[in-house]
Each structure stands twice: as structure tokens, then as C-alpha cells.
Coordinates of C-alpha atoms in Angstrom, one line a residue:
Chain A
X34 CA -5.3 -34.1 -102.7
X35 CA -4.7 -34.5 -106.3
X36 CA -1.0 -35.6 -106.4
X37 CA -0.2 -39.3 -106.2
X38 CA 2.9 -40.8 -104.8
X39 CA 5.6 -42.7 -106.6
X40 CA 4.0 -46.0 -105.7
X41 CA 0.5 -47.4 -105.5
X42 CA -1.4 -47.0 -102.2
X43 CA -1.9 -50.7 -101.9
X44 CA 1.2 -52.4 -103.4
X45 CA 1.0 -56.0 -104.5
X46 CA 1.7 -58.5 -101.8
X47 CA 5.3 -59.5 -101.5
X48 CA 6.1 -62.8 -103.1
X49 CA 8.6 -64.9 -101.2
X50 CA 11.3 -66.7 -103.2
X51 CA 11.8 -70.4 -103.0
X52 CA 14.9 -69.8 -100.8
X53 CA 13.0 -67.7 -98.4
X54 CA 10.1 -70.2 -98.3
X55 CA 12.6 -72.8 -97.1
X56 CA 13.8 -70.4 -94.4
X57 CA 17.3 -70.7 -95.7
X58 CA 18.3 -67.1 -95.0
X59 CA 17.9 -67.9 -91.3
X60 CA 21.1 -69.8 -91.6
X61 CA 23.1 -66.6 -92.0
X62 CA 21.7 -65.3 -88.8
X63 CA 22.5 -68.6 -87.1
X64 CA 26.0 -68.3 -88.4
X65 CA 26.4 -64.9 -86.7
X66 CA 25.2 -66.1 -83.4
X67 CA 27.1 -69.4 -83.6
X68 CA 30.3 -67.5 -84.4
X69 CA 29.9 -65.3 -81.4
X70 CA 29.0 -68.3 -79.2
X71 CA 32.1 -70.3 -80.2
X72 CA 34.4 -67.2 -79.8
X73 CA 33.0 -66.5 -76.4
X74 CA 33.1 -70.1 -75.4
X75 CA 36.8 -70.4 -76.0
X76 CA 37.4 -67.0 -74.5
X77 CA 38.5 -65.4 -77.7
X78 CA 35.7 -62.8 -77.8
X79 CA 36.0 -59.4 -76.2
X80 CA 33.9 -59.0 -73.1
X81 CA 31.9 -55.7 -73.3
X82 CA 30.4 -55.9 -69.8
X83 CA 31.9 -55.4 -66.3
X84 CA 30.7 -56.5 -62.9
X85 CA 29.6 -53.0 -62.1
X86 CA 29.5 -52.3 -58.4
X87 CA 32.7 -54.4 -57.7
X88 CA 34.5 -53.4 -60.9
X89 CA 34.6 -49.9 -62.3
X90 CA 35.9 -48.7 -65.5
X91 CA 38.0 -45.6 -66.0
X92 CA 36.0 -42.5 -66.6
X93 CA 36.8 -39.7 -68.9
X94 CA 38.7 -36.8 -67.2
X95 CA 35.9 -34.6 -68.5
X96 CA 33.2 -36.6 -66.8
X97 CA 30.5 -34.4 -65.2
X98 CA 29.6 -36.0 -61.9
X99 CA 29.1 -35.0 -58.3
X100 CA 30.5 -31.5 -57.6
X101 CA 33.5 -30.8 -55.4
X102 CA 34.3 -27.5 -53.7
X103 CA 38.0 -27.1 -53.7
X104 CA 40.0 -25.6 -50.7
X105 CA 43.0 -23.4 -50.2
X106 CA 46.1 -24.9 -48.7
X107 CA 44.9 -23.9 -45.2
X108 CA 41.7 -25.9 -45.7
X109 CA 39.2 -23.0 -46.1
X110 CA 37.0 -23.0 -49.2
X111 CA 38.2 -21.3 -52.3
X112 CA 34.7 -20.0 -53.0
X113 CA 34.4 -16.2 -52.8
X114 CA 30.6 -16.3 -53.0
X115 CA 30.4 -14.3 -56.2
X116 CA 27.2 -16.1 -57.3
X117 CA 28.4 -16.6 -60.9
X118 CA 27.7 -20.3 -60.7
X119 CA 24.2 -19.8 -59.4
X120 CA 23.6 -17.3 -62.2
X121 CA 24.9 -19.7 -64.9
X122 CA 22.9 -22.7 -63.6
X123 CA 20.1 -23.5 -66.0
X124 CA 18.4 -25.7 -63.4
X125 CA 18.7 -23.1 -60.6
X126 CA 19.9 -25.7 -58.2
X127 CA 22.7 -23.7 -56.4
X128 CA 21.8 -21.7 -53.3
X129 CA 24.5 -19.5 -51.9
X130 CA 24.4 -17.1 -48.9
X131 CA 27.5 -14.9 -48.6
X132 CA 29.2 -13.8 -45.5
X133 CA 32.0 -11.4 -44.8
X134 CA 35.4 -13.0 -44.6
X135 CA 37.7 -12.1 -41.6
X136 CA 40.6 -11.8 -44.0
X137 CA 40.3 -8.4 -45.7
X138 CA 42.0 -9.6 -48.9
X139 CA 39.3 -12.2 -49.6
X140 CA 36.1 -10.1 -49.0
X141 CA 33.5 -12.8 -49.0
X142 CA 32.9 -16.5 -48.4
X143 CA 29.9 -18.7 -48.5
X144 CA 27.9 -19.1 -45.3
X145 CA 25.7 -21.5 -47.2
X146 CA 26.5 -23.4 -50.4
X147 CA 23.8 -25.9 -51.2
X148 CA 23.3 -27.9 -54.4
X149 CA 20.1 -29.7 -55.0
X150 CA 21.4 -32.9 -56.7
X151 CA 17.9 -33.9 -57.9
X152 CA 17.5 -30.6 -59.7
X153 CA 21.1 -30.5 -61.1
X154 CA 21.3 -31.4 -64.8
X155 CA 25.1 -31.9 -64.7
X156 CA 25.8 -29.5 -67.5
X157 CA 29.1 -28.2 -66.1
X158 CA 28.2 -24.5 -66.5
X159 CA 29.0 -23.8 -62.8
X160 CA 32.6 -25.1 -63.4
X161 CA 32.9 -23.0 -66.6
X162 CA 31.6 -19.9 -64.8
X163 CA 33.8 -20.1 -61.7
X164 CA 36.7 -17.6 -61.8
X165 CA 38.5 -19.1 -58.8
X166 CA 38.3 -22.8 -59.8
X167 CA 36.5 -23.3 -56.6
X168 CA 34.0 -25.7 -58.0
X169 CA 35.0 -28.7 -60.1
X170 CA 33.3 -32.0 -60.8
X171 CA 34.2 -35.5 -59.9
X172 CA 33.5 -38.7 -61.7
X173 CA 31.2 -39.9 -59.0
X174 CA 27.7 -40.7 -60.5
X175 CA 26.2 -43.0 -58.0
X176 CA 24.1 -40.7 -55.9
X177 CA 21.1 -42.1 -54.2
X178 CA 19.0 -40.6 -51.5
X179 CA 16.3 -41.8 -49.1
X180 CA 14.4 -38.5 -49.2
X181 CA 14.4 -35.3 -51.1
X182 CA 15.9 -33.4 -48.1
X183 CA 19.1 -35.5 -48.3
X184 CA 19.5 -34.6 -52.0
X185 CA 20.4 -31.0 -51.0
X186 CA 24.1 -31.3 -50.2
X187 CA 25.8 -28.7 -48.2
X188 CA 29.2 -27.1 -48.5
X189 CA 30.7 -29.5 -46.0
X190 CA 29.6 -32.6 -47.9
X191 CA 30.7 -31.0 -51.2
X192 CA 34.3 -30.5 -50.1
X193 CA 34.6 -33.8 -48.4
X194 CA 34.3 -36.8 -50.7
X195 CA 36.8 -37.0 -53.5
X196 CA 38.9 -33.9 -52.9
X197 CA 42.1 -35.6 -52.5
X198 CA 41.8 -38.5 -54.9
X199 CA 42.9 -37.3 -58.3
X200 CA 41.7 -40.4 -60.1
X201 CA 38.2 -39.5 -59.1
X202 CA 38.2 -36.0 -60.5
X203 CA 36.0 -35.1 -63.4
X204 CA 35.3 -32.0 -65.5
X205 CA 37.9 -29.4 -64.7
X206 CA 38.6 -27.3 -67.8
X207 CA 41.8 -25.6 -66.7
X208 CA 43.4 -28.8 -65.6
X209 CA 46.8 -29.1 -67.4
X210 CA 47.1 -32.9 -66.9
X211 CA 44.0 -33.7 -68.7
X212 CA 45.7 -34.9 -71.9
X213 CA 48.1 -37.1 -70.0
X214 CA 45.2 -38.6 -68.0
X215 CA 43.5 -39.1 -71.3
X216 CA 46.3 -41.3 -72.7
X217 CA 46.4 -43.2 -69.6
X218 CA 42.7 -43.6 -69.5
X219 CA 42.4 -45.4 -72.8
X220 CA 45.5 -47.5 -72.7
X221 CA 44.9 -48.5 -69.2
X222 CA 48.6 -49.2 -68.7
X223 CA 49.7 -46.2 -66.7
X224 CA 48.6 -45.6 -63.2
X225 CA 46.3 -42.6 -63.5
X226 CA 47.2 -40.8 -60.3
X227 CA 50.9 -41.3 -60.7
X228 CA 50.9 -40.1 -64.3
X229 CA 48.9 -37.0 -63.4
X230 CA 51.2 -36.1 -60.6
X231 CA 54.2 -36.7 -62.8
X232 CA 52.7 -34.5 -65.5
X233 CA 51.8 -31.9 -62.9
X234 CA 55.4 -31.8 -61.7
X235 CA 56.7 -31.6 -65.2
X236 CA 54.5 -28.7 -66.1
X237 CA 55.3 -27.0 -62.8
X238 CA 59.0 -27.3 -63.5
X239 CA 58.5 -26.1 -67.0
X240 CA 56.7 -23.0 -65.8
X241 CA 59.4 -22.4 -63.2
X242 CA 62.2 -22.6 -65.7
Chain B
X253 CA -17.0 -26.6 -86.1
X254 CA -15.5 -29.7 -84.8
X255 CA -11.9 -30.6 -85.7
X256 CA -13.2 -33.7 -87.4
X257 CA -15.2 -31.5 -89.8
X258 CA -12.2 -29.3 -90.3
X259 CA -10.0 -32.2 -91.4
X260 CA -12.7 -33.7 -93.5
X261 CA -12.0 -33.6 -97.2
X262 CA -8.3 -33.4 -96.7
X263 CA -5.9 -36.2 -96.4
X264 CA -8.4 -38.6 -97.8
X265 CA -10.6 -38.1 -94.8
X266 CA -8.8 -40.8 -93.0
X267 CA -7.9 -38.8 -89.9
X268 CA -11.1 -36.9 -89.8
X269 CA -13.2 -40.1 -90.0
X270 CA -11.1 -41.7 -87.3
X271 CA -11.8 -38.8 -85.0
X272 CA -15.5 -38.6 -85.9
X273 CA -15.9 -42.3 -85.2
X274 CA -14.1 -42.0 -81.9
X275 CA -16.3 -39.3 -80.8
X276 CA -19.5 -40.6 -82.2
X277 CA -21.6 -42.3 -79.4
X278 CA -24.9 -42.8 -81.2
X279 CA -23.8 -45.2 -83.9
X280 CA -22.0 -48.0 -82.1
X281 CA -23.7 -51.0 -83.8
X282 CA -21.9 -52.0 -86.9
X283 CA -21.3 -55.1 -88.8
X284 CA -18.4 -56.7 -87.0
X285 CA -16.8 -60.0 -86.5
X286 CA -19.0 -62.5 -84.7
X287 CA -21.7 -59.8 -84.6
X288 CA -20.2 -58.2 -81.5
X289 CA -19.4 -54.6 -80.8
X290 CA -16.0 -53.2 -81.4
X291 CA -13.8 -53.0 -78.4
X292 CA -11.8 -50.1 -77.2
X293 CA -8.4 -50.8 -76.0
X294 CA -5.8 -48.7 -74.2
X295 CA -2.3 -49.1 -75.5
X296 CA 0.0 -47.5 -73.0
X297 CA 0.9 -45.1 -71.4
X298 CA 2.9 -47.7 -69.4
X299 CA 3.2 -50.2 -72.2
X300 CA 6.9 -50.9 -72.7
X301 CA 6.8 -50.9 -76.5
X302 CA 5.3 -47.4 -76.7
X303 CA 8.9 -46.2 -76.0
X304 CA 7.8 -43.7 -73.4
X305 CA 4.5 -42.4 -72.2
X306 CA 2.4 -42.5 -75.3
X307 CA -1.2 -43.6 -74.9
X308 CA -3.1 -45.0 -77.9
X309 CA -6.7 -45.4 -77.8
X310 CA -7.4 -48.3 -80.1
X311 CA -10.8 -49.5 -81.5
X312 CA -10.4 -53.1 -82.4
X313 CA -12.6 -55.6 -84.2
X314 CA -11.2 -58.8 -83.1
X315 CA -7.6 -58.6 -84.0
X316 CA -8.0 -55.8 -86.5
X317 CA -7.4 -52.2 -85.6
X318 CA -10.4 -50.1 -86.8
X319 CA -9.3 -46.8 -85.3
X320 CA -6.2 -45.5 -83.5
X321 CA -6.1 -42.2 -81.6
X322 CA -2.8 -41.1 -80.0
X323 CA -3.1 -39.3 -76.7
X324 CA 0.0 -37.3 -75.9
X325 CA 1.2 -34.9 -73.2
X326 CA 2.2 -37.2 -70.4
X327 CA 5.8 -35.9 -70.6
X328 CA 5.0 -32.2 -71.1
X329 CA 7.5 -30.2 -69.3
X330 CA 7.0 -26.7 -70.8
X331 CA 10.4 -26.6 -72.4
X332 CA 9.5 -23.9 -74.9
X333 CA 8.4 -21.7 -72.0
X334 CA 11.5 -22.5 -70.1
X335 CA 13.6 -21.3 -73.0
X336 CA 12.2 -17.8 -72.5
X337 CA 13.4 -17.7 -68.9
X338 CA 17.1 -18.3 -69.6
X339 CA 19.8 -16.6 -71.6
X340 CA 20.6 -18.2 -74.9
X341 CA 23.6 -20.3 -73.8
X342 CA 21.8 -21.7 -70.7
X343 CA 19.1 -23.4 -72.9
X344 CA 21.5 -25.9 -74.5
X345 CA 21.2 -28.4 -71.6
X346 CA 17.4 -28.2 -72.0
X347 CA 17.6 -29.2 -75.7
X348 CA 19.4 -32.4 -74.6
X349 CA 16.2 -33.5 -73.0
X350 CA 13.9 -33.1 -76.0
X351 CA 15.1 -36.1 -78.0
X352 CA 17.1 -37.7 -75.2
X353 CA 18.6 -40.4 -77.4
X354 CA 20.0 -37.9 -79.9
X355 CA 21.2 -34.9 -77.9
X356 CA 23.9 -33.7 -80.2
X357 CA 21.6 -33.0 -83.1
X358 CA 19.2 -31.1 -80.8
X359 CA 22.2 -29.1 -79.6
X360 CA 23.2 -28.3 -83.1
X361 CA 19.7 -27.2 -84.2
X362 CA 19.3 -24.9 -81.2
X363 CA 22.9 -23.5 -81.3
X364 CA 22.5 -23.0 -85.1
X365 CA 19.3 -21.0 -84.6
X366 CA 21.0 -18.8 -82.0
X367 CA 24.0 -18.2 -84.3
X368 CA 21.7 -17.3 -87.2
X369 CA 19.7 -15.0 -85.0
X370 CA 22.8 -13.2 -83.6
X371 CA 25.0 -13.5 -86.7
X372 CA 27.9 -15.5 -85.3
X373 CA 30.3 -17.2 -87.8
X374 CA 31.5 -20.6 -86.5
X375 CA 35.2 -21.4 -87.2
X376 CA 35.7 -24.4 -89.6
X377 CA 37.2 -26.7 -87.1
X378 CA 34.2 -26.4 -84.9
X379 CA 31.9 -27.0 -87.8
X380 CA 33.7 -30.3 -88.6
X381 CA 33.6 -31.4 -85.0
X382 CA 29.9 -30.7 -84.9
X383 CA 29.4 -32.8 -88.0
X384 CA 31.4 -35.7 -86.6
X385 CA 29.3 -35.5 -83.3
X386 CA 26.0 -35.4 -85.2
X387 CA 26.8 -38.3 -87.4
X388 CA 28.0 -40.4 -84.5
X389 CA 24.7 -39.5 -82.8
X390 CA 22.8 -40.5 -85.8
X391 CA 24.4 -43.9 -85.7
X392 CA 23.7 -44.3 -82.0
X393 CA 20.1 -43.2 -82.4
X394 CA 19.6 -45.7 -85.2
X395 CA 21.2 -48.4 -83.3
X396 CA 18.9 -47.8 -80.3
X397 CA 16.0 -47.7 -82.8
X398 CA 17.0 -51.0 -84.3
X399 CA 17.6 -52.7 -81.0
X400 CA 14.2 -51.7 -79.6
X401 CA 12.3 -52.2 -82.8
X402 CA 13.7 -55.7 -83.3
X403 CA 13.0 -56.7 -79.7
X404 CA 9.5 -55.3 -80.0
X405 CA 8.8 -57.5 -82.9
X406 CA 10.4 -60.5 -81.3
X407 CA 14.1 -60.6 -82.5
X408 CA 16.1 -60.5 -79.4
X409 CA 19.7 -61.0 -80.6
X410 CA 20.1 -57.7 -82.5
X411 CA 19.4 -55.9 -79.2
X412 CA 22.6 -57.1 -77.6
X413 CA 24.7 -56.5 -80.7
X414 CA 23.3 -53.0 -81.2
X415 CA 23.9 -51.9 -77.6
X416 CA 27.4 -53.3 -77.9
X417 CA 28.3 -50.8 -80.6
X418 CA 26.2 -48.0 -79.1
X419 CA 28.3 -48.3 -76.0
X420 CA 31.4 -47.6 -77.9
X421 CA 29.9 -44.4 -79.4
X422 CA 28.7 -43.3 -75.9
X423 CA 32.2 -43.9 -74.6
X424 CA 33.5 -41.6 -77.4
X425 CA 30.9 -39.0 -76.4
X426 CA 31.9 -39.3 -72.8
X427 CA 35.5 -38.8 -73.7
X428 CA 34.7 -35.7 -75.7
X429 CA 32.3 -33.9 -73.5
X430 CA 32.0 -35.8 -70.2
X431 CA 28.5 -37.1 -70.6
X432 CA 27.0 -40.0 -72.4
X433 CA 23.4 -39.2 -73.0
X434 CA 22.7 -35.5 -72.1
X435 CA 25.8 -34.3 -73.9
X436 CA 25.5 -30.5 -73.8
X437 CA 28.4 -30.6 -76.3
X438 CA 27.9 -27.3 -78.2
X439 CA 27.8 -23.6 -77.4
X440 CA 26.5 -20.7 -79.5
X441 CA 29.6 -19.7 -81.5
X442 CA 31.5 -22.9 -81.5
X443 CA 32.6 -25.9 -79.5
X444 CA 33.4 -25.9 -75.8
X445 CA 36.2 -28.4 -76.1
X446 CA 38.7 -29.5 -78.7
X447 CA 39.0 -33.2 -79.5
X448 CA 41.0 -35.0 -76.9
X449 CA 44.4 -36.5 -77.8
X450 CA 43.9 -39.8 -79.6
X451 CA 40.1 -39.4 -80.0
X452 CA 40.2 -39.3 -83.7
X453 CA 42.2 -42.6 -83.9
X454 CA 39.8 -44.3 -81.5
X455 CA 36.9 -43.0 -83.5
X456 CA 38.5 -44.2 -86.8
X457 CA 39.1 -47.6 -85.2
X458 CA 35.4 -47.9 -84.5
X459 CA 34.4 -46.7 -87.9
X460 CA 36.7 -49.3 -89.5
X461 CA 35.0 -52.0 -87.5
X462 CA 31.5 -50.8 -87.7
X463 CA 30.4 -51.7 -91.2
X464 CA 31.1 -55.4 -90.5
X465 CA 28.8 -55.0 -87.5
X466 CA 26.1 -53.6 -89.7
X467 CA 26.6 -56.7 -91.8
X468 CA 26.0 -58.8 -88.7
X469 CA 22.7 -57.0 -88.0
X470 CA 21.7 -57.4 -91.6
X471 CA 22.7 -61.1 -91.6
X472 CA 20.3 -61.5 -88.7
X473 CA 17.4 -59.6 -90.1
X474 CA 17.4 -58.5 -93.7
X475 CA 16.6 -61.7 -95.5
X476 CA 15.1 -63.4 -92.5
X477 CA 11.7 -64.6 -93.5
X478 CA 10.2 -64.1 -90.0
X479 CA 11.4 -60.5 -90.0
X480 CA 10.0 -60.0 -93.5
X481 CA 6.6 -61.5 -92.4
X482 CA 6.4 -59.0 -89.6
X483 CA 7.5 -55.9 -91.6
X484 CA 6.9 -56.2 -95.4
X485 CA 3.6 -54.5 -96.2
X486 CA 3.0 -53.4 -92.6
X487 CA 2.2 -49.8 -92.1
X488 CA 2.4 -48.5 -95.7
X489 CA 2.8 -44.8 -96.0
X490 CA 2.2 -43.3 -99.5
X491 CA 4.5 -40.5 -100.5
X492 CA 1.7 -38.0 -101.0
X493 CA 0.3 -38.6 -97.4
X494 CA 3.7 -38.4 -96.0
X495 CA 4.4 -35.0 -97.6
X496 CA 1.0 -33.6 -96.5
X497 CA 1.5 -34.6 -92.9
X498 CA 5.0 -33.1 -92.8
X499 CA 6.7 -36.4 -92.3
X500 CA 10.5 -36.1 -92.5
X501 CA 13.6 -38.2 -92.1
X502 CA 13.8 -41.8 -92.9
X503 CA 10.0 -42.2 -92.8
X504 CA 9.8 -39.9 -95.8
X505 CA 12.7 -41.3 -97.7
X506 CA 11.3 -44.8 -97.3
X507 CA 8.2 -43.6 -99.1
X508 CA 10.3 -42.5 -102.1
X509 CA 10.8 -38.8 -101.5
X510 CA 14.4 -37.9 -101.8
X511 CA 14.5 -35.1 -99.2
X512 CA 17.4 -34.6 -96.9
X513 CA 18.3 -31.2 -95.4
X514 CA 22.0 -32.3 -95.3
X515 CA 21.9 -32.2 -99.1
X516 CA 19.1 -29.7 -99.8
X517 CA 20.5 -26.9 -97.5
X518 CA 23.9 -28.0 -96.4
X519 CA 24.9 -26.8 -93.0
X520 CA 28.1 -27.2 -91.0
X521 CA 30.5 -29.4 -93.0
X522 CA 28.0 -31.3 -95.1
X523 CA 28.8 -29.4 -98.2
X524 CA 32.4 -30.6 -98.1
X525 CA 31.7 -34.3 -97.8
X526 CA 30.4 -36.9 -100.2
X527 CA 27.5 -39.1 -99.2
X528 CA 24.4 -40.6 -100.7
X529 CA 20.8 -40.3 -99.6
X530 CA 19.2 -43.8 -99.4
X531 CA 15.7 -43.9 -100.8
X532 CA 13.2 -46.8 -101.1
X533 CA 9.8 -46.8 -102.7
X534 CA 7.4 -49.1 -100.9
X535 CA 7.0 -47.1 -97.8
X536 CA 6.4 -50.0 -95.4
X537 CA 8.1 -51.0 -92.3
X538 CA 10.7 -53.1 -94.0
X539 CA 11.7 -50.3 -96.3
X540 CA 12.1 -47.9 -93.4
X541 CA 14.4 -50.5 -91.8
X542 CA 16.5 -50.7 -95.0
X543 CA 16.8 -46.9 -95.2
X544 CA 18.0 -46.6 -91.7
X545 CA 20.5 -49.3 -92.1
X546 CA 21.9 -47.6 -95.2
X547 CA 22.0 -44.3 -93.4
X548 CA 24.3 -45.7 -90.8
X549 CA 26.7 -46.8 -93.5
X550 CA 26.6 -43.3 -95.0
X551 CA 27.2 -41.7 -91.6
X552 CA 30.3 -43.8 -91.3
X553 CA 31.4 -42.4 -94.7
X554 CA 30.8 -38.8 -93.5
X555 CA 32.6 -39.2 -90.2
X556 CA 35.6 -40.8 -92.0
X557 CA 35.8 -37.9 -94.5
X558 CA 35.5 -35.3 -91.7
X559 CA 38.2 -36.9 -89.7
X560 CA 40.5 -36.8 -92.7
X561 CA 39.7 -33.3 -93.6
X562 CA 39.5 -31.9 -90.0
X563 CA 41.1 -28.4 -90.3
X564 CA 43.2 -26.8 -87.6
X565 CA 42.3 -23.5 -85.9
X566 CA 40.0 -22.0 -83.4
X567 CA 37.0 -23.9 -82.1
X568 CA 35.1 -20.8 -80.8
X569 CA 34.0 -17.7 -82.6
X570 CA 34.8 -14.3 -81.2
X571 CA 31.6 -13.4 -79.5
X572 CA 30.4 -11.0 -77.0
X573 CA 30.3 -12.1 -73.3
X574 CA 26.6 -11.7 -73.2
X575 CA 24.8 -12.8 -76.3
X576 CA 22.0 -10.4 -77.2
X577 CA 19.6 -10.9 -80.1
X578 CA 18.8 -7.8 -82.1
X579 CA 15.4 -6.2 -81.5
X580 CA 12.5 -7.6 -83.4
X581 CA 14.6 -10.4 -85.0
X582 CA 13.7 -14.0 -85.7
X583 CA 15.4 -17.0 -87.1
X584 CA 14.5 -20.5 -88.0
X585 CA 17.2 -23.1 -88.3
X586 CA 16.6 -26.7 -89.0
X587 CA 18.9 -29.7 -89.5
X588 CA 18.4 -33.3 -90.4
X589 CA 18.2 -35.2 -87.2
X590 CA 18.1 -39.0 -86.9
X591 CA 14.3 -38.8 -86.8
X592 CA 13.8 -36.1 -89.3
X593 CA 13.9 -32.3 -89.6
X594 CA 14.5 -30.8 -86.2
X595 CA 14.3 -27.1 -86.1
X596 CA 14.2 -24.2 -83.7
X597 CA 12.4 -20.9 -84.3
X598 CA 13.7 -18.1 -82.1
X599 CA 12.4 -14.6 -81.7
X600 CA 14.7 -12.0 -80.2
X601 CA 13.7 -8.8 -78.5
X602 CA 17.0 -7.2 -77.7
X603 CA 17.5 -9.0 -74.4
X604 CA 19.8 -11.9 -73.6
X605 CA 16.8 -14.2 -73.5
X606 CA 14.8 -15.5 -76.4
X607 CA 11.4 -13.8 -76.6
X608 CA 9.8 -17.0 -77.9
X609 CA 11.1 -20.3 -78.9
X610 CA 9.3 -22.9 -80.9
X611 CA 10.6 -26.4 -81.5
X612 CA 9.8 -28.2 -84.7
X613 CA 10.0 -31.7 -83.4
X614 CA 10.2 -34.5 -86.0
X615 CA 8.7 -37.1 -83.7
X616 CA 5.7 -35.0 -83.2
X617 CA 5.1 -34.7 -86.9
X618 CA 5.8 -38.3 -87.6
X619 CA 3.4 -39.4 -84.8
X620 CA 0.5 -37.9 -86.8
X621 CA 0.6 -40.6 -89.4
X622 CA 0.5 -43.5 -86.8
X623 CA -3.4 -43.7 -87.0
X624 CA -3.1 -44.1 -90.8
X625 CA -0.3 -46.6 -90.6
X626 CA -2.2 -48.6 -88.0
X627 CA -5.5 -48.7 -89.8
X628 CA -6.6 -52.2 -90.8
X629 CA -3.4 -53.7 -89.3
X630 CA -3.4 -56.5 -86.8
X631 CA -3.1 -55.6 -83.2
X632 CA 0.3 -57.3 -83.0
X633 CA 1.5 -55.1 -85.8
X634 CA 0.7 -52.0 -83.9
X635 CA 4.0 -52.5 -82.1
X636 CA 5.8 -52.7 -85.4
X637 CA 4.1 -49.6 -86.7
X638 CA 5.0 -47.6 -83.5
X639 CA 8.5 -48.9 -83.6
X640 CA 9.1 -47.9 -87.2
X641 CA 8.0 -44.3 -86.7
X642 CA 10.9 -44.0 -84.2
X643 CA 9.2 -41.5 -81.9
X644 CA 10.7 -40.2 -78.7
X645 CA 8.2 -38.8 -76.3
X646 CA 10.4 -36.3 -74.8
X647 CA 10.4 -34.5 -78.1
X648 CA 6.7 -35.1 -78.9
X649 CA 5.4 -33.7 -75.6
X650 CA 8.4 -31.2 -75.0

């Protein structure tokens, strides 16, 4: 250890200036807090907090929350039990058992489709991997369980909760309304669901024409 | 040969002596305050200001710290082993959980290593998006550091102000990739998503506003005599020791060494933008604070330039469906994270999985100097020393 640094190992003690000795720079800090206090007192300041369980803010349409298994128009699961989501899962939290579908065109369907929500890391790879758009994500993030058994959610629970509420949808890469939802999300002026439906109808008519 | 003997004669014998004295049981009587024996004190692993599960075995003489011995491993999850069990792309979410307050930079370091190993060329638009994300992540990490560091030392107000701005950055992240903390926002070969409509404007709005917010924090702290009393001259790290211990990041730059991988080996879009590397020379806690504050301003500059120059085009390189590393290949790729040089060393063996992965974690390297910084400090300054090293235990223990 021959080389020495750019400065002495024990630098001389810092000498406070007369202004610092009088604690005058504290006034600049007090000015900051006072300004905020006055602004907030007269309601001019922006409130950054919300009363969470009662109030909820709008979430990003790409939000990765609780999974949803989507259904066909007849109500059956879209999933064809191809195991791609289970293979792509870095947390190995998806357990599928396949069965033979009575409809010959469909081949397979999941007898069991369990996701262990305590193992899941919410990376969205299952949604990316799915060729059928059978699994998407909602923006529901408040998941709490009384025991570990409850955290393994079955296919019935996965298709139930937010399947029909478009404003609760989350990460869904092939969703054409995403951008419209986005504009609505930030401005907060447009009703999310209505806007998404309108956009969906627009794009449907465009593709039809 | 004991480790104490191994380290003796190097690094001024500080660490070696610390360990020898910790393990020496025969010679416990020494000249101490009030002629009493030194006391051993456990600091952590549940202490809130250790920022995680770090345990420090302290030997104190009254209020003075005689020795400090960090004990790590409480958060060991075997991440490096876990990497070997998954294909390359599946490991990106695991990197989120190393330095969990700066996921984007971890993602970039890993993804960059994979690209180097396989030989993927990332499109320019993706490189710019990555730079923007990393710099926003640096700001958010420094804000979290400032908030917790200040509240540890006793200044409560910056905590609220810092979290206010951090919240906006996390909202931007949520809008881009759907998560706030564990982003998983990069893939080998490019970016998974393009920027949403209006994201750039909202980001620019935040960047316009943010420098005035930094002035607010500085107004509260920089010239505050109480803050100076707690930080000036506390935990002095000489430049030679910092280099010998492999300290990187703001810790190194505060000691007067101008080393930043963004400038030295520009990656992604850093070669195209102008920014300065802040350097200070005293190497104490106060200087590290100044360096990090200035880094936030520079990050704002970088993001603004990137948003201006953002090119059009693809965001994902053409890559095979299954990424396979060539046989007997290896690659090391490191970037300048908020805490220092974070790098990944990958060894490929012709399969879709890495044969071996090694993480060069800046927090782990920076933690090594904590015993030196803490030596002869007051016990109350231990909190300042620990806060200023800015360690994250998810990265230390991996």
C-alpha cells in the first residue's frame, strides 16, 4: 500500500463560518416547510395521498396483478392446456393437469389450473407466452390469505373475479384499446370503461370495413 | 492460516486487526474508559436503520466504536444458483430482487451480459428507452437513500418530500411496464414494450419540476449546521483504501476518484448524451451526500437529452426463439448502477440456461469498508456511516 489518495487521511476539522454558527442557514429550511404549510393550509398545495381502501387511483393498463382466465362466448375456458405458461414461469407457480376436450376441434382443456399466488412473482411471462390469450392479468393487487392453502387459487376462482369489468383489467399485451385507456387514465376525464368500449367498437368497425 | 493473518500487512492492517481482536479471547483487559472492559453490542439484524437484515457486531468503549464486524447472509436466497436452473430470459425477474430499490439497472446489467454472450445487437430506440429507465431508477434510488439516510440521522422532513417525488417516478414505471418496484422491464435483445402515448410528456413534466425539488432538499440540509455536525468528517474513506477494497459508485467519487462506467465504457445511449461526473475530495458522509445530490441533477440532464433524441424504429432485435449461448463462452458486462458497478458474469455451455452466473454486487463491495468507516466513531454515527454506504441487503446476500 504505497499509493496515497488525493487527500489526507485525517483531514483538518471543518471550521464553521459565522453564519453557520448562528444557525442562520436553518432559516432556508424553515422557509421550505413554512411555504408548504401555508400552501396546504389554504388548500393550494397538491395532495399526493389518497384514502386508500375507500379511494382508489386509476392503475396502468399494463398493471400486473391477479391473473384472470378468460372464457369463450359459451363460458368455457379458453385455455387449451398447452403448458406454455407453466414452462415460462420463473417462479414455477402454475400447476396444470390436462384433460381431453369433448369437442374434437379443441383437443385439450385444463382439468386443474392452479396458481400459487404466494410463489408468483407477477412478471407477466405467462401472459406473454399464452398463444390463446387465455390468461391475462387484472389490476387487483390486494390479495391476502389466512393460510397457505388459500393462496393456491383454482381455475374457478381465476375466471371469476374481474372477468367482466374492463376497468379492472391489467397487463394484456394484445389489447388494442390500451392506448386509449392510457389517455383516459392520466387525464382522468374520460370514463375508462366507456372509452375502451368505444375504441373497441371503432377498431372493430375499422377492421370490418 | 487464519484470515486475519492473510489480510495482515495489506490495507493498513485495519481489517485484519479488527478480525484478530474480535477472535482474540485471551487478551480482553485493556486500558479503557473508566477502567471497565469493552462491551460487545449487536446492531441488527432487526434494527430499522440497518436497512434490511444486516447484523453488525460492535465492540464499544463507552460511546466509541472500537471494532465493527458485519455479519451477512440473513437474506441469502441462492439467486446465483437459481440462475442456472432457468433459461436466460426467465432470470430477468430474479434480478429485480437483488437490489430491490433499483430494479431497472439490475435488469440492464443482466440483459446486457446475455446480449454480449449471445451477440445480440439492440436497436437504438430500445437503447434510449433503457437509458431513460436507468436514469429514472437512479433518481428514485437516490431519493430513497436520501429519505432514509436523513430520517436515520434525525431529519424527518426530507423523508416526506423525497417520497413525494419518488412516487411520481414509480407511477411512470407503472405506466411503462406495469410494476412499481419489481419492474422486469427489459428482455435480452430489446425492450418488451414501447413507451405509452404521452409518457414522454409526463416524464418531461416531472423533469422540469424536479430540479426545484432538489433545491428544496438542499435548502433543508446542505447548509444546515445540524446536518453538517452529523455528517462532516464522519466516516472518512481515503481514496487509496476505496480503490483497494473495490468500492465503486458515489462512495468512490466522493473520495476523489473520477470513475464512472457511464463515461469510461459508455453503454446503451450514454455515449450520445452530455453529462458530468460529480467528484468531491473529502470522502466523508457529507461529501457522499453532495455527490448523490449532484448525480440526481445530472440524471435529469441525461433523461431530458434522451427524450429529445429518442429515435424511431424497432424496440426488439431479431433473435432466435430460444436463446442459446455458444459452447464454452463467457461474458462479463457491468454498468454504473445507483450504488456502484453492478455486473454479471455469465458462462454459457451451449444450452438455453447459463452454466454459471456470478453477480458483482456493488453493495457487497461497499459493505467491506464499513468497519473502517466506523472505527473510532461514536455509536450514534454508526447509523450515519451505514446510511451513507447505501447498501441493500438483497444484493449483499443475493
